[in-house]
Amino acid sequence: MKHRGRHRRRKRGQALRATLAGTALALTAAATLISASQATDSARPGPLKPLTSAAALQELRLHRETYPAAPVPAVRVADVVASADRALRPAADCAAAERAALPVTPAAGRAWCWDEGDTGEARAGAVTGSGDADHDGRWGEHRVLLSGWSDARGRARIAVVDAERMTYAWVLPVVPADGGRSVRPLRSPLSGLVWYQDKLLATGDDGRTLYVYDMDRIRRDGTGFTLSAVAAYRLAGEARIGALSLDRSTAPDSLAVSEAVPADADRPARLWRYSLGGTSGPGAGLPAPEPAEAYETEAAEVHGVLAHRSRWYLARGDGAFDGHGTLVRLDGSGAAAAQCGPDGTYQCWSGPAGSLSHWAETGEVWSQSGRMLFSLGLNAVDRSLE
């Protein structure tokens, strides 16, 4: 199946950027600021340290199991997009309390908010899209975003967003049970999502498992849609996957992973990547079982990860402090983080910090926090870290 199309990048309005930056900065000025020493510890975790221990690498090995194929007929992603009748609101129409979740520095280039009545008490999770799925940024004729959520009972759901109209429809991910004779809801905060080729990789089981979904096997279920897992990858050791993203700057493409380590842990966190399979054969679009490379970092509370060339970007939580998170860039030489506000705090990223997704075709980084979905250029991120 070939997915063709070219995306024409739209100009971002300077007025919108100024509005978003000004709103976030004004709201953050009232937030609790961390001290200079605490800021340094948070923003300067030091350089990445290669992880070479055979025992430690063995803990990151994936073990695959397959499930019975979901019955057909299936519907296409285009059918879900065509049914998208719920709309996100542009940032200018969002409440100030909603916009407070946006990053301060670097500021969002574009932003929207989810309807409170539709998301209720649900928790926002990871973001991915057709910019990950295919080089041209489209799936068929559409530019599509996938936004993960989990409800108050922990059940996951995914918003399939028409990235041009900013309308969406819900798809419920499920996992086969009872030998494939039934299904159960996926219960996971969806802290990691990557759509690569026709596969969707989603975190589950508190980060112990990567579930694999076939995006060509969405099923209509009454008035909604479901998507059943076709395989699962389980970690062999005690590591827990916290966040995922796709890195197209490697050859082959790879899956960047960050470990879920709390702020009070007495050990470094791990970052690693798996090489992804090609476009044909049984391993197409799937991760290799062995990590291609791995590192240790003193950065904890990582809620979003992005890797590009030799650089790793981590969206970190605020730990015991109120307010925004911190965006840190690391490589083998050191670490850097943006500063903002009159007191030069490093808590300049979204609050709470969420997953990161790099749309390679446009250079945009997508994330969401609270009820806000937003994007900005990776070049803007780098400029803020100079």
Short mmCIF file of N, CA and C in Angstrom, two decimals, residues 101-103 123-128 148 189-193 242-245 258 301-306 313-318 323-328 349-357 365-370 372-374 376:
data_model
loop_
_atom_site.label_atom_id
_atom_site.label_comp_id
_atom_site.label_asym_id
_atom_site.label_seq_id
_atom_site.Cartn_x
_atom_site.Cartn_y
_atom_site.Cartn_z
N ALA A 101 -1.27 25.60 30.80
CA ALA A 101 -0.48 24.39 30.63
C ALA A 101 0.56 24.52 29.52
N LEU A 102 0.46 25.55 28.68
CA LEU A 102 1.37 25.70 27.55
C LEU A 102 2.79 26.04 28.01
N PRO A 103 3.80 25.65 27.22
CA PRO A 103 5.17 26.05 27.57
C PRO A 103 5.36 27.56 27.46
N ARG A 123 -7.25 11.68 31.43
CA ARG A 123 -5.88 12.19 31.52
C ARG A 123 -5.24 12.12 30.14
N ALA A 124 -4.63 13.23 29.72
CA ALA A 124 -3.96 13.27 28.41
C ALA A 124 -2.70 12.43 28.43
N GLY A 125 -2.45 11.71 27.34
CA GLY A 125 -1.26 10.88 27.21
C GLY A 125 -0.41 11.32 26.04
N ALA A 126 0.10 10.34 25.30
CA ALA A 126 1.07 10.61 24.24
C ALA A 126 0.41 11.05 22.94
N VAL A 127 1.24 11.61 22.05
CA VAL A 127 0.83 12.06 20.73
C VAL A 127 1.74 11.44 19.68
N THR A 128 1.15 11.01 18.57
CA THR A 128 1.90 10.59 17.39
C THR A 128 1.05 10.96 16.18
N GLY A 148 -3.49 10.16 22.69
CA GLY A 148 -3.86 9.16 23.67
C GLY A 148 -4.45 9.77 24.93
N PRO A 189 -2.15 4.56 30.91
CA PRO A 189 -2.16 6.01 30.69
C PRO A 189 -1.67 6.42 29.31
N LEU A 190 -1.23 5.45 28.47
CA LEU A 190 -0.72 5.74 27.12
C LEU A 190 0.36 6.82 27.17
N SER A 191 1.36 6.59 28.01
CA SER A 191 2.47 7.55 28.10
C SER A 191 3.35 7.51 26.86
N GLY A 192 3.23 6.44 26.06
CA GLY A 192 4.00 6.34 24.83
C GLY A 192 3.16 5.82 23.69
N LEU A 193 3.23 6.51 22.55
CA LEU A 193 2.54 6.10 21.32
C LEU A 193 3.45 6.42 20.14
N GLY A 242 8.70 4.58 29.95
CA GLY A 242 7.94 5.75 30.33
C GLY A 242 7.41 6.52 29.14
N ALA A 243 8.24 6.68 28.09
CA ALA A 243 7.83 7.45 26.92
C ALA A 243 8.53 6.89 25.69
N LEU A 244 7.93 7.19 24.51
CA LEU A 244 8.44 6.72 23.22
C LEU A 244 8.43 7.86 22.23
N SER A 245 9.27 7.75 21.20
CA SER A 245 9.14 8.60 20.02
C SER A 245 9.88 7.94 18.87
N SER A 258 12.45 6.21 26.82
CA SER A 258 12.94 6.68 28.11
C SER A 258 12.33 5.82 29.20
N GLU A 301 12.07 11.67 36.39
CA GLU A 301 10.75 12.22 36.10
C GLU A 301 10.61 12.59 34.63
N VAL A 302 11.06 11.69 33.73
CA VAL A 302 10.98 11.95 32.30
C VAL A 302 9.61 11.52 31.78
N HIS A 303 8.86 12.46 31.23
CA HIS A 303 7.53 12.18 30.71
C HIS A 303 7.45 12.27 29.19
N GLY A 304 8.51 12.72 28.57
CA GLY A 304 8.56 12.79 27.11
C GLY A 304 9.98 12.66 26.64
N VAL A 305 10.18 11.95 25.53
CA VAL A 305 11.53 11.75 25.00
C VAL A 305 11.52 11.97 23.50
N LEU A 306 12.58 12.56 22.99
CA LEU A 306 12.76 12.75 21.56
C LEU A 306 14.25 12.63 21.28
N TYR A 313 16.21 14.83 23.77
CA TYR A 313 15.42 15.87 24.41
C TYR A 313 14.46 15.20 25.39
N LEU A 314 14.45 15.68 26.62
CA LEU A 314 13.63 15.08 27.66
C LEU A 314 12.68 16.12 28.24
N ALA A 315 11.39 15.81 28.24
CA ALA A 315 10.39 16.64 28.91
C ALA A 315 10.21 16.07 30.31
N ARG A 316 10.62 16.85 31.29
CA ARG A 316 10.66 16.36 32.67
C ARG A 316 9.57 17.00 33.51
N GLY A 317 9.05 16.22 34.46
CA GLY A 317 8.04 16.73 35.37
C GLY A 317 8.63 17.69 36.38
N ASP A 318 7.74 18.36 37.13
CA ASP A 318 8.21 19.35 38.10
C ASP A 318 8.51 18.73 39.46
N GLY A 323 3.65 23.80 39.10
CA GLY A 323 3.87 24.58 37.90
C GLY A 323 4.38 23.78 36.74
N HIS A 324 5.24 24.37 35.95
CA HIS A 324 5.67 23.81 34.68
C HIS A 324 6.82 22.83 34.83
N GLY A 325 7.03 22.03 33.77
CA GLY A 325 8.14 21.11 33.74
C GLY A 325 9.37 21.75 33.12
N THR A 326 10.36 20.92 32.84
CA THR A 326 11.63 21.38 32.27
C THR A 326 11.94 20.58 31.01
N LEU A 327 12.36 21.25 29.96
CA LEU A 327 12.80 20.59 28.74
C LEU A 327 14.32 20.63 28.69
N VAL A 328 14.94 19.47 28.66
CA VAL A 328 16.39 19.35 28.71
C VAL A 328 16.90 18.69 27.43
N TRP A 349 8.79 24.59 30.51
CA TRP A 349 8.07 23.72 29.60
C TRP A 349 6.63 23.58 30.05
N SER A 350 5.87 22.74 29.37
CA SER A 350 4.46 22.59 29.68
C SER A 350 4.27 22.00 31.08
N GLY A 351 3.11 22.25 31.63
CA GLY A 351 2.81 21.72 32.95
C GLY A 351 1.41 21.14 33.01
N PRO A 352 1.30 19.81 33.23
CA PRO A 352 2.41 18.87 33.41
C PRO A 352 3.09 18.54 32.08
N ALA A 353 4.37 18.14 32.19
CA ALA A 353 5.11 17.77 30.98
C ALA A 353 4.53 16.49 30.39
N GLY A 354 4.50 16.43 29.05
CA GLY A 354 3.94 15.26 28.38
C GLY A 354 4.89 14.72 27.33
N SER A 355 4.36 13.80 26.52
CA SER A 355 5.18 13.13 25.50
C SER A 355 5.59 14.10 24.40
N LEU A 356 6.61 13.71 23.63
CA LEU A 356 7.10 14.51 22.51
C LEU A 356 7.04 13.67 21.25
N SER A 357 6.69 14.29 20.13
CA SER A 357 6.66 13.61 18.84
C SER A 357 7.20 14.57 17.78
N VAL A 365 7.52 19.75 16.53
CA VAL A 365 7.43 18.88 17.71
C VAL A 365 6.02 19.04 18.28
N TRP A 366 5.34 17.91 18.46
CA TRP A 366 3.98 17.91 18.99
C TRP A 366 3.98 17.39 20.43
N SER A 367 3.11 17.96 21.24
CA SER A 367 2.94 17.48 22.60
C SER A 367 1.56 17.92 23.08
N GLN A 368 1.17 17.43 24.25
CA GLN A 368 -0.05 17.91 24.87
C GLN A 368 0.11 17.90 26.38
N SER A 369 -0.62 18.81 27.02
CA SER A 369 -0.54 18.96 28.46
C SER A 369 -1.87 19.49 28.95
N GLY A 370 -2.40 18.89 30.03
CA GLY A 370 -3.72 19.28 30.48
C GLY A 370 -4.73 19.04 29.38
N MET A 372 -4.52 21.00 26.56
CA MET A 372 -3.94 21.70 25.43
C MET A 372 -3.13 20.75 24.55
N LEU A 373 -3.36 20.83 23.25
CA LEU A 373 -2.56 20.17 22.22
C LEU A 373 -1.79 21.26 21.50
N PHE A 374 -0.47 21.10 21.33
CA PHE A 374 0.31 22.19 20.75
C PHE A 374 1.49 21.66 19.95
N LEU A 376 5.40 23.17 17.97
CA LEU A 376 6.40 24.20 17.73
C LEU A 376 7.55 23.57 16.98
#
